[in-house]
XYZ file of C-alpha atoms in Angstrom:
595
model
C 64.880 -28.889 48.107
C 62.931 -25.625 48.245
C 59.116 -25.559 48.311
C 58.464 -29.304 48.472
C 55.332 -29.004 50.615
C 54.022 -26.146 48.484
C 54.415 -28.107 45.268
C 52.944 -31.234 46.819
C 49.821 -29.274 47.715
C 49.569 -27.890 44.195
C 49.838 -31.354 42.688
C 47.064 -32.571 44.974
C 44.888 -29.576 44.066
C 45.370 -30.254 40.351
C 44.285 -33.856 40.844
C 41.146 -32.661 42.633
C 40.420 -30.416 39.645
C 40.858 -33.349 37.265
C 38.085 -35.221 38.995
C 35.741 -32.233 38.777
C 36.330 -31.979 35.007
C 35.921 -35.736 34.410
C 39.537 -36.061 33.304
C 42.109 -38.674 34.247
C 45.248 -36.669 33.535
C 46.675 -33.293 32.561
C 49.503 -32.408 30.148
C 51.442 -29.240 31.010
C 54.239 -27.696 28.958
C 56.363 -24.635 29.573
C 55.052 -22.790 26.502
C 52.721 -19.811 26.511
C 50.091 -19.103 23.883
C 52.705 -17.534 21.614
C 55.143 -20.477 21.744
C 58.214 -18.316 22.338
C 61.453 -19.401 23.972
C 60.847 -16.917 26.792
C 57.593 -16.683 28.772
C 56.120 -14.277 31.301
C 56.082 -15.143 35.005
C 52.363 -15.900 34.857
C 52.970 -18.517 32.169
C 55.521 -20.548 34.163
C 52.910 -23.200 34.894
C 55.311 -26.135 34.894
C 57.535 -24.445 37.484
C 54.493 -23.510 39.580
C 53.294 -27.102 39.607
C 56.486 -29.064 40.254
C 59.315 -26.595 40.927
C 61.321 -27.280 37.758
C 62.537 -23.991 36.251
C 64.307 -25.211 33.088
C 63.589 -23.434 29.806
C 62.173 -26.537 28.107
C 60.151 -29.515 29.223
C 56.690 -30.875 29.972
C 54.874 -32.854 32.596
C 52.094 -35.425 32.615
C 49.984 -35.743 35.749
C 47.805 -38.811 36.269
C 45.709 -39.641 39.307
C 48.389 -41.814 40.890
C 51.675 -40.703 39.306
C 53.392 -37.799 37.554
C 56.265 -37.667 35.062
C 58.539 -34.786 34.064
C 60.453 -34.722 30.762
C 63.250 -32.434 29.549
C 66.506 -32.680 27.606
C 70.020 -33.498 28.715
C 70.792 -29.934 29.779
C 68.444 -30.365 32.708
C 68.885 -33.973 33.866
C 70.278 -33.022 37.281
C 68.091 -29.939 37.613
C 64.909 -31.998 37.172
C 65.969 -34.280 40.015
C 67.105 -31.453 42.297
C 64.023 -29.287 41.867
C 61.243 -31.878 42.186
C 59.996 -34.172 44.919
C 61.078 -37.588 43.698
C 58.374 -39.206 45.829
C 55.803 -37.547 43.559
C 57.592 -37.103 40.223
C 59.666 -39.357 38.018
C 62.111 -37.484 35.798
C 63.075 -38.450 32.259
C 65.796 -37.176 29.900
C 64.898 -36.902 26.220
C 65.550 -38.187 23.604
C 66.773 -41.313 25.410
C 63.439 -41.485 27.233
C 60.173 -40.495 25.565
C 56.560 -39.963 26.524
C 55.533 -42.796 24.202
C 58.009 -45.141 25.859
C 56.865 -44.165 29.342
C 53.217 -44.741 28.451
C 54.004 -48.286 27.304
C 54.829 -49.181 30.872
C 51.676 -47.629 32.263
C 48.070 -48.787 32.328
C 46.406 -45.826 30.602
C 43.797 -47.502 28.397
C 40.551 -45.490 28.182
C 42.015 -42.573 30.156
C 41.119 -39.016 29.161
C 44.093 -36.628 29.213
C 43.394 -32.911 29.161
C 45.546 -30.134 27.687
C 44.897 -26.400 27.394
C 44.331 -26.008 23.662
C 45.399 -22.362 23.873
C 48.899 -23.448 24.892
C 49.570 -26.223 22.401
C 50.088 -25.857 18.665
C 48.091 -27.759 16.101
C 51.163 -29.814 15.165
C 51.928 -30.652 18.804
C 48.293 -31.506 19.555
C 48.159 -33.888 16.598
C 51.451 -35.517 17.649
C 50.314 -35.930 21.260
C 46.941 -37.270 20.143
C 48.740 -39.986 18.167
C 50.999 -40.841 21.122
C 48.104 -41.140 23.546
C 46.000 -42.903 20.952
C 48.679 -45.562 20.496
C 48.396 -46.177 24.247
C 44.565 -46.418 23.953
C 44.121 -43.108 25.787
C 42.379 -39.980 24.485
C 43.721 -36.413 24.363
C 41.075 -33.791 25.168
C 41.554 -30.140 24.189
C 40.291 -28.077 27.141
C 39.020 -24.506 27.000
C 40.088 -23.758 30.577
C 43.472 -24.291 32.202
C 43.237 -26.331 35.370
C 46.540 -25.017 36.700
C 45.328 -21.440 36.358
C 42.266 -22.398 38.391
C 44.439 -23.348 41.384
C 47.057 -20.581 40.981
C 45.649 -17.986 43.347
C 48.466 -15.406 43.058
C 49.274 -15.916 39.383
C 51.339 -12.905 38.200
C 49.654 -10.504 35.801
C 51.171 -9.569 32.447
C 53.511 -6.547 32.507
C 52.208 -3.101 31.699
C 52.226 -2.772 27.892
C 55.021 -0.607 26.502
C 54.999 -0.942 22.704
C 57.276 1.179 20.570
C 57.870 1.572 16.859
C 61.093 1.261 14.883
C 61.537 4.136 12.463
C 62.045 3.294 8.805
C 65.740 4.186 8.970
C 66.221 1.452 11.582
C 63.776 -1.093 10.135
C 64.921 -0.584 6.554
C 61.427 -0.947 5.081
C 57.948 0.366 5.716
C 55.069 -1.817 6.816
C 53.523 -1.354 3.375
C 56.671 -2.612 1.657
C 56.799 -5.679 3.878
C 53.124 -6.407 3.285
C 53.804 -6.273 -0.461
C 56.341 -9.065 0.041
C 53.781 -11.075 1.992
C 51.138 -10.422 -0.655
C 53.447 -11.798 -3.354
C 54.135 -14.925 -1.298
C 50.403 -15.521 -0.834
C 49.784 -15.041 -4.539
C 52.480 -17.609 -5.352
C 50.785 -20.050 -2.954
C 47.339 -19.320 -4.454
C 46.088 -18.086 -1.058
C 43.889 -15.088 -0.314
C 44.709 -14.647 3.375
C 47.005 -15.789 6.166
C 46.717 -16.143 9.925
C 50.029 -14.954 11.365
C 50.636 -16.990 14.511
C 54.287 -16.077 15.104
C 54.772 -13.025 17.291
C 58.103 -12.171 15.679
C 56.497 -12.216 12.237
C 53.773 -9.808 13.375
C 56.280 -7.483 15.061
C 58.612 -7.487 12.058
C 55.827 -6.831 9.532
C 54.528 -3.840 11.467
C 57.890 -2.556 12.777
C 56.475 -2.804 16.293
C 58.514 -3.854 19.299
C 57.504 -4.062 22.950
C 58.403 -5.095 26.475
C 56.059 -8.009 27.028
C 59.091 -10.177 27.840
C 62.209 -9.374 29.860
C 64.775 -10.350 27.223
C 62.771 -10.400 23.988
C 61.522 -6.943 22.907
C 58.234 -7.956 21.313
C 54.578 -7.063 21.694
C 52.342 -10.123 21.992
C 49.853 -10.122 19.134
C 48.551 -12.289 16.324
C 47.411 -10.950 12.964
C 45.031 -11.767 10.133
C 46.002 -10.495 6.698
C 43.690 -10.515 3.658
C 45.138 -9.527 0.286
C 42.180 -7.268 -0.457
C 41.034 -6.203 3.010
C 44.400 -5.609 4.679
C 45.870 -6.325 8.103
C 44.027 -6.840 11.379
C 46.066 -7.064 14.582
C 44.583 -9.450 17.115
C 45.233 -8.047 20.586
C 43.545 -5.942 23.236
C 43.335 -2.458 21.626
C 44.530 -0.714 24.780
C 47.807 -2.616 24.731
C 48.679 -1.191 21.305
C 47.189 2.288 21.718
C 50.575 4.006 22.103
C 51.719 3.023 18.598
C 48.419 3.220 16.714
C 49.328 6.359 14.785
C 50.407 7.167 11.225
C 50.286 4.123 8.921
C 49.228 1.760 11.709
C 46.186 3.927 12.368
C 45.253 4.349 8.710
C 46.150 0.920 7.294
C 45.400 -1.542 10.113
C 42.830 -2.187 12.787
C 43.041 -3.840 16.191
C 40.478 -6.441 17.246
C 40.469 -8.433 20.496
C 41.405 -12.061 19.931
C 38.146 -13.043 21.623
C 36.314 -11.561 18.622
C 38.349 -13.435 16.024
C 35.575 -15.821 14.948
C 33.374 -12.895 13.916
C 36.021 -11.754 11.421
C 35.623 -14.916 9.346
C 32.540 -13.516 7.675
C 31.712 -14.067 4.000
C 30.983 -10.344 3.716
C 34.569 -9.653 4.851
C 36.062 -11.835 2.127
C 36.086 -15.158 3.977
C 33.431 -17.022 2.037
C 33.363 -20.683 1.112
C 36.564 -21.794 -0.574
C 38.664 -18.781 0.453
C 42.165 -20.167 0.934
C 43.742 -19.137 4.246
C 47.355 -20.051 4.934
C 48.192 -21.371 8.405
C 51.352 -22.736 10.004
C 50.627 -25.833 12.077
C 53.921 -25.535 13.970
C 52.932 -22.234 15.605
C 49.111 -22.018 15.386
C 47.342 -22.702 18.708
C 44.878 -25.577 18.559
C 42.151 -23.283 19.898
C 42.495 -20.899 16.953
C 42.681 -23.761 14.479
C 39.346 -25.004 15.799
C 37.755 -21.617 15.055
C 39.203 -21.565 11.543
C 38.218 -25.187 10.968
C 34.608 -24.480 11.906
C 34.372 -21.675 9.329
C 33.821 -22.136 5.607
C 37.333 -21.188 4.548
C 39.818 -23.656 3.039
C 42.943 -24.033 5.162
C 46.343 -24.367 3.483
C 49.177 -25.589 5.726
C 52.518 -23.960 4.887
C 55.560 -22.625 6.789
C 55.110 -18.931 7.571
C 56.555 -17.010 4.576
C 57.475 -14.061 6.800
C 60.097 -16.184 8.574
C 62.315 -16.439 5.500
C 61.859 -12.788 4.532
C 62.693 -11.687 8.074
C 65.849 -13.830 8.155
C 67.310 -12.020 5.129
C 68.330 -8.806 6.865
C 68.085 -5.696 4.707
C 70.908 -3.131 4.488
C 69.556 -0.992 7.328
C 69.138 -3.990 9.634
C 72.656 -5.164 8.804
C 74.199 -1.759 9.386
C 72.290 -1.263 12.622
C 73.454 -4.637 13.867
C 77.063 -3.768 12.983
C 76.764 -0.561 15.032
C 75.273 -2.472 17.964
C 78.249 -4.827 17.942
C 80.750 -1.991 18.050
C 78.917 -0.519 21.040
C 78.779 -3.920 22.676
C 82.473 -4.392 21.939
C 83.229 -1.369 24.110
C 81.140 -2.834 26.941
C 82.894 -6.177 26.604
C 86.325 -4.489 26.638
C 85.460 -2.735 29.901
C 84.167 -6.013 31.328
C 87.170 -8.116 30.314
C 89.665 -5.496 31.506
C 87.880 -5.502 34.887
C 87.754 -9.300 34.946
C 91.538 -9.517 34.711
C 91.812 -7.609 38.006
C 89.904 -10.293 39.922
C 91.491 -13.058 41.939
C 90.065 -16.585 42.287
C 87.366 -16.773 44.931
C 86.891 -12.998 44.987
C 83.420 -12.941 43.380
C 80.574 -15.325 42.630
C 79.342 -16.130 39.128
C 76.154 -14.098 39.592
C 78.148 -11.065 40.725
C 80.304 -11.276 37.608
C 77.201 -11.490 35.377
C 75.603 -8.572 37.215
C 78.691 -6.432 36.654
C 78.589 -7.082 32.910
C 74.916 -6.084 32.850
C 75.674 -2.899 34.793
C 78.290 -1.924 32.184
C 75.877 -2.489 29.314
C 73.156 -0.495 31.070
C 75.411 2.572 31.027
C 74.870 2.738 27.255
C 71.840 4.992 26.518
C 70.995 2.796 23.510
C 70.684 -0.362 25.643
C 67.185 -1.886 25.699
C 67.648 -5.176 27.562
C 69.749 -8.304 27.747
C 69.015 -10.613 24.816
C 68.948 -13.584 27.227
C 69.997 -14.326 30.792
C 73.780 -14.363 30.919
C 75.479 -17.757 31.159
C 78.475 -17.325 33.468
C 80.108 -20.669 34.267
C 83.362 -20.970 36.179
C 85.407 -24.161 36.110
C 83.105 -27.224 36.056
C 79.993 -25.087 35.523
C 81.382 -23.938 32.174
C 80.959 -27.515 30.946
C 77.172 -27.237 31.381
C 76.124 -25.845 27.998
C 73.085 -23.855 29.169
C 74.170 -23.323 32.757
C 72.274 -20.723 34.788
C 73.971 -19.377 37.901
C 71.493 -18.840 40.751
C 72.425 -16.379 43.483
C 73.204 -18.273 46.658
C 73.774 -21.542 44.807
C 76.460 -20.372 42.391
C 80.210 -20.908 42.375
C 83.018 -18.548 43.262
C 85.533 -17.780 40.547
C 87.718 -20.891 40.166
C 91.477 -20.411 39.837
C 93.802 -22.065 37.289
C 90.744 -22.855 35.206
C 88.409 -21.300 32.647
C 85.486 -18.895 32.863
C 82.838 -19.124 30.103
C 80.573 -16.095 29.675
C 77.779 -16.229 27.064
C 75.797 -12.984 26.958
C 74.117 -10.477 24.695
C 72.015 -7.364 24.480
C 69.381 -5.570 22.466
C 70.331 -2.014 21.509
C 68.218 0.537 19.650
C 69.993 -0.462 16.428
C 70.421 -4.241 16.726
C 70.934 -7.404 18.745
C 74.155 -9.035 19.988
C 75.135 -12.494 21.236
C 78.733 -13.241 22.221
C 80.620 -15.942 24.098
C 84.162 -15.593 25.380
C 86.174 -18.119 27.373
C 88.895 -16.626 29.586
C 91.836 -18.066 31.485
C 91.625 -17.514 35.243
C 95.079 -18.033 36.658
C 97.327 -20.424 34.774
C 95.593 -22.622 32.170
C 96.782 -26.178 31.601
C 98.221 -27.358 28.294
C 95.100 -29.518 27.891
C 92.951 -26.389 28.137
C 95.123 -24.515 25.628
C 95.096 -27.445 23.207
C 91.303 -27.781 23.311
C 90.804 -24.009 23.081
C 93.024 -23.822 19.999
C 91.084 -26.660 18.353
C 87.856 -24.727 18.971
C 89.469 -21.551 17.638
C 90.574 -23.358 14.464
C 86.975 -24.520 13.931
C 85.705 -20.989 14.545
C 88.177 -19.542 12.038
C 87.242 -22.214 9.476
C 83.659 -20.969 9.515
C 84.657 -17.297 9.533
C 86.898 -17.813 6.459
C 84.496 -20.113 4.612
C 83.706 -19.591 0.923
C 80.872 -21.772 -0.300
C 78.372 -22.266 -3.165
C 75.147 -20.281 -3.061
C 72.976 -23.367 -2.510
C 74.874 -24.470 0.622
C 73.023 -25.356 3.814
C 73.883 -25.022 7.470
C 74.735 -28.727 7.625
C 77.662 -28.182 5.275
C 79.069 -25.240 7.233
C 78.668 -27.119 10.536
C 81.165 -29.734 9.318
C 83.810 -27.045 8.748
C 83.730 -26.064 12.420
C 83.959 -29.653 13.652
C 86.810 -30.738 11.369
C 89.705 -29.458 13.534
C 88.115 -30.974 16.653
C 87.349 -34.300 14.989
C 90.975 -34.514 13.908
C 91.912 -34.539 17.610
C 89.110 -36.865 18.696
C 87.007 -34.016 20.095
C 83.440 -32.846 19.402
C 80.530 -30.881 20.891
C 76.864 -31.836 21.212
C 75.217 -28.527 20.234
C 74.894 -26.852 16.852
C 77.585 -24.539 15.535
C 75.244 -21.608 15.030
C 71.700 -20.240 15.125
C 69.869 -17.426 13.404
C 69.588 -14.077 15.216
C 66.769 -11.546 14.951
C 66.911 -7.772 14.563
C 65.952 -6.281 17.941
C 63.866 -9.397 18.512
C 64.520 -13.063 19.324
C 68.166 -13.898 19.825
C 67.345 -17.373 18.451
C 65.643 -17.040 15.073
C 64.726 -19.501 12.341
C 64.624 -20.890 9.817
C 68.392 -21.116 9.176
C 71.019 -22.583 11.490
C 74.474 -24.114 11.314
C 74.014 -27.631 12.659
C 73.698 -31.280 11.710
C 69.978 -30.566 11.168
C 70.486 -27.321 9.246
C 68.715 -28.004 5.945
C 67.804 -24.378 5.134
C 69.823 -22.811 2.345
C 71.896 -19.847 3.445
C 71.124 -16.506 1.820
C 72.573 -13.015 1.627
C 71.848 -11.000 4.762
C 71.238 -13.906 7.127
C 72.580 -13.156 10.595
C 73.975 -16.240 12.342
C 76.169 -17.206 15.251
C 79.509 -19.000 14.870
C 80.044 -20.824 18.175
C 81.905 -24.136 18.224
C 82.918 -25.427 21.635
C 84.340 -28.248 23.702
C 83.319 -29.377 27.196
C 85.046 -31.625 29.733
C 82.298 -32.695 32.125
C 83.113 -31.843 35.717
C 86.169 -29.777 34.747
C 85.693 -26.838 32.341
C 84.036 -25.685 29.130
C 85.121 -23.727 26.062
C 83.046 -21.805 23.527
C 83.996 -18.978 21.161
C 81.039 -17.129 19.646
C 80.888 -14.293 17.153
C 77.965 -13.245 14.977
C 78.362 -13.409 11.212
C 76.424 -12.026 8.238
C 76.169 -13.880 4.916
C 77.812 -11.707 2.269
C 76.406 -11.253 -1.263
C 77.752 -13.728 -3.849
C 81.122 -12.936 -5.401
C 81.836 -12.923 -9.119
C 81.947 -16.727 -9.128
C 78.597 -16.978 -7.353
C 80.105 -18.070 -4.029
C 79.003 -16.816 -0.596
C 81.104 -15.949 2.446
C 80.713 -14.517 5.944
C 81.423 -11.129 7.506
C 82.291 -11.338 11.217
C 80.614 -8.422 13.022
C 81.357 -9.157 16.699
C 84.272 -7.061 17.950
C 85.906 -8.400 21.090
C 89.365 -9.873 21.758
C 89.854 -13.633 21.940
C 92.019 -14.639 24.913
C 95.511 -15.176 23.467
C 96.699 -16.767 26.731
C 94.671 -19.830 25.722
C 96.077 -20.152 22.210
C 98.796 -22.625 21.287
C 100.230 -20.606 18.398
C 102.147 -23.574 17.064
C 98.873 -25.318 16.204
C 97.698 -22.515 13.900
C 98.421 -22.358 10.195
C 99.808 -19.189 8.664
C 96.349 -18.383 7.254
C 94.696 -18.873 10.653
C 97.233 -16.623 12.365
C 96.698 -13.986 9.674
C 92.918 -14.130 10.204
C 93.300 -13.760 13.984
C 95.720 -10.831 13.739
C 93.502 -9.083 11.174
C 90.447 -9.674 13.354
C 92.125 -8.201 16.420
C 93.427 -5.231 14.429
C 89.863 -4.452 13.313
C 88.526 -4.878 16.856
C 90.989 -2.312 18.196
C 90.335 0.121 15.339
C 86.553 0.058 15.823
C 86.278 -0.212 19.605
C 89.143 1.973 20.845
C 87.487 5.284 19.794
C 84.535 4.444 22.075
C 86.882 4.228 25.062
C 87.876 7.905 25.144
C 88.615 8.950 28.700
C 89.240 5.387 29.861
C 92.927 4.938 29.173
C 93.238 1.880 31.411
C 90.725 -0.075 29.321
C 92.120 1.329 26.082
C 95.593 0.107 27.038
C 94.165 -3.288 27.970
C 92.484 -3.445 24.548
C 95.750 -2.544 22.814
C 97.547 -5.430 24.541
C 94.657 -7.859 23.975
C 94.598 -7.028 20.251
C 98.356 -7.107 19.648
C 99.530 -9.605 16.998
C 99.812 -13.172 18.261
């Protein structure tokens, strides 16, 4: 295990800091102040402390023991990356913090947490959990891990940019009118916007504060009469503070937020301010709570508006997928020239990235590529690490889940390819997954349908064969923003109604632990209702599906017709972008030929 001594010393230093602050324990999550899926290097506090680099999880450090919690994706990784003499590891939901505390003697202990890094909803939930164990959760103003992290990385140099109206599809003023109407309906005068994606979407700002999520970190305060205030260091936004941003907004450091809640500025006693407990940091809630305003807890109304992509966002995303289709064609044609053992998983992922980077409209990957060969493909959120990754496995499957942000839109695609000769078991499972994928793509459903109902369509063909998969069938996707976007999803928990313009993934799968994994992912847009009021999907990802893995005899006539029509469209849209590359164009022609 790498860095054991280093992490042991850090754990000891944190415990020394606990004593100096009169605390008995410290709660550390992976989240930053903005609660995004991706964080900057300087916010990887959990990894700094214990070595665990998974994308989700938390730790609890007491004076004589420490526990690490994450989900089933990271069961083995937690064990492999931590010193088991110092840390116990626990897989959720089978094991919980509340359950662990029941076996501990924690009565009267004071547990600290950085209240900048925990939401109001999470703080309240943790306070109840610790309270049930007769311990007390203390919101701290300083972060004890930061105090011992001597070489903590600094944030990247700010590089904000603005989407033009042709790309964004609406001006900031038009979007603020939508927000104003939502506040009026809720009988609220103002709102604290605690979701970074909401702030970026409202203002048509994007940035490079994160490697794979093109956002600019900022909060905002909007008052129906007094307008929009961006809460960030002014220098970080200086490059885009022109035109309507300069004339219709102002930028105030977050440190000065409390001063804005002045009766003379429209925040007098009884002024109703909307907040979202699921994303609002506890530290900011405390400032609001100490003022005279009345707080109204509601889901952020921008989230729903942002999910319903306008015509420009839809068209831009379609264009991005055609461009990405050309990159994927070049990648897959190259992949077929490889022999088992020739390259490692990380080298394959790097080659795909190099192809995408050749496109002048490429901004960044939309997430770190998942490239799993053979058994690693069965790990749903596998991350290949250079030096610890696998060589390309023969007579098996390669699963590649990747995506990119382009200047017009965001992509997310998964393809599973045969390497060598696939077994009949592989082809049978792949065809079951394909049938589920086609069922979603061809779905026609009432306008009040939810993601739960669509999720069942994808699972039906697998259930019929005694197969299933543990993840959701699809997630929302942002427009040049988060690749995972709420509030809608296609899953067993998908209670949000689907609406025209929502951009979602369609990605059923099947995984044989220790052997191979299968997933087929395209992005889909919810079409407007037809004459009967029913909705449907438009598939906008354009990349061949590996016909070597299809058992054609398992497909119905309608399924075969869908697949042939899909491949015909892929060739028609992507082939013109391959001018001058006849080898790839010929590969695409063969890959898109009728089944």
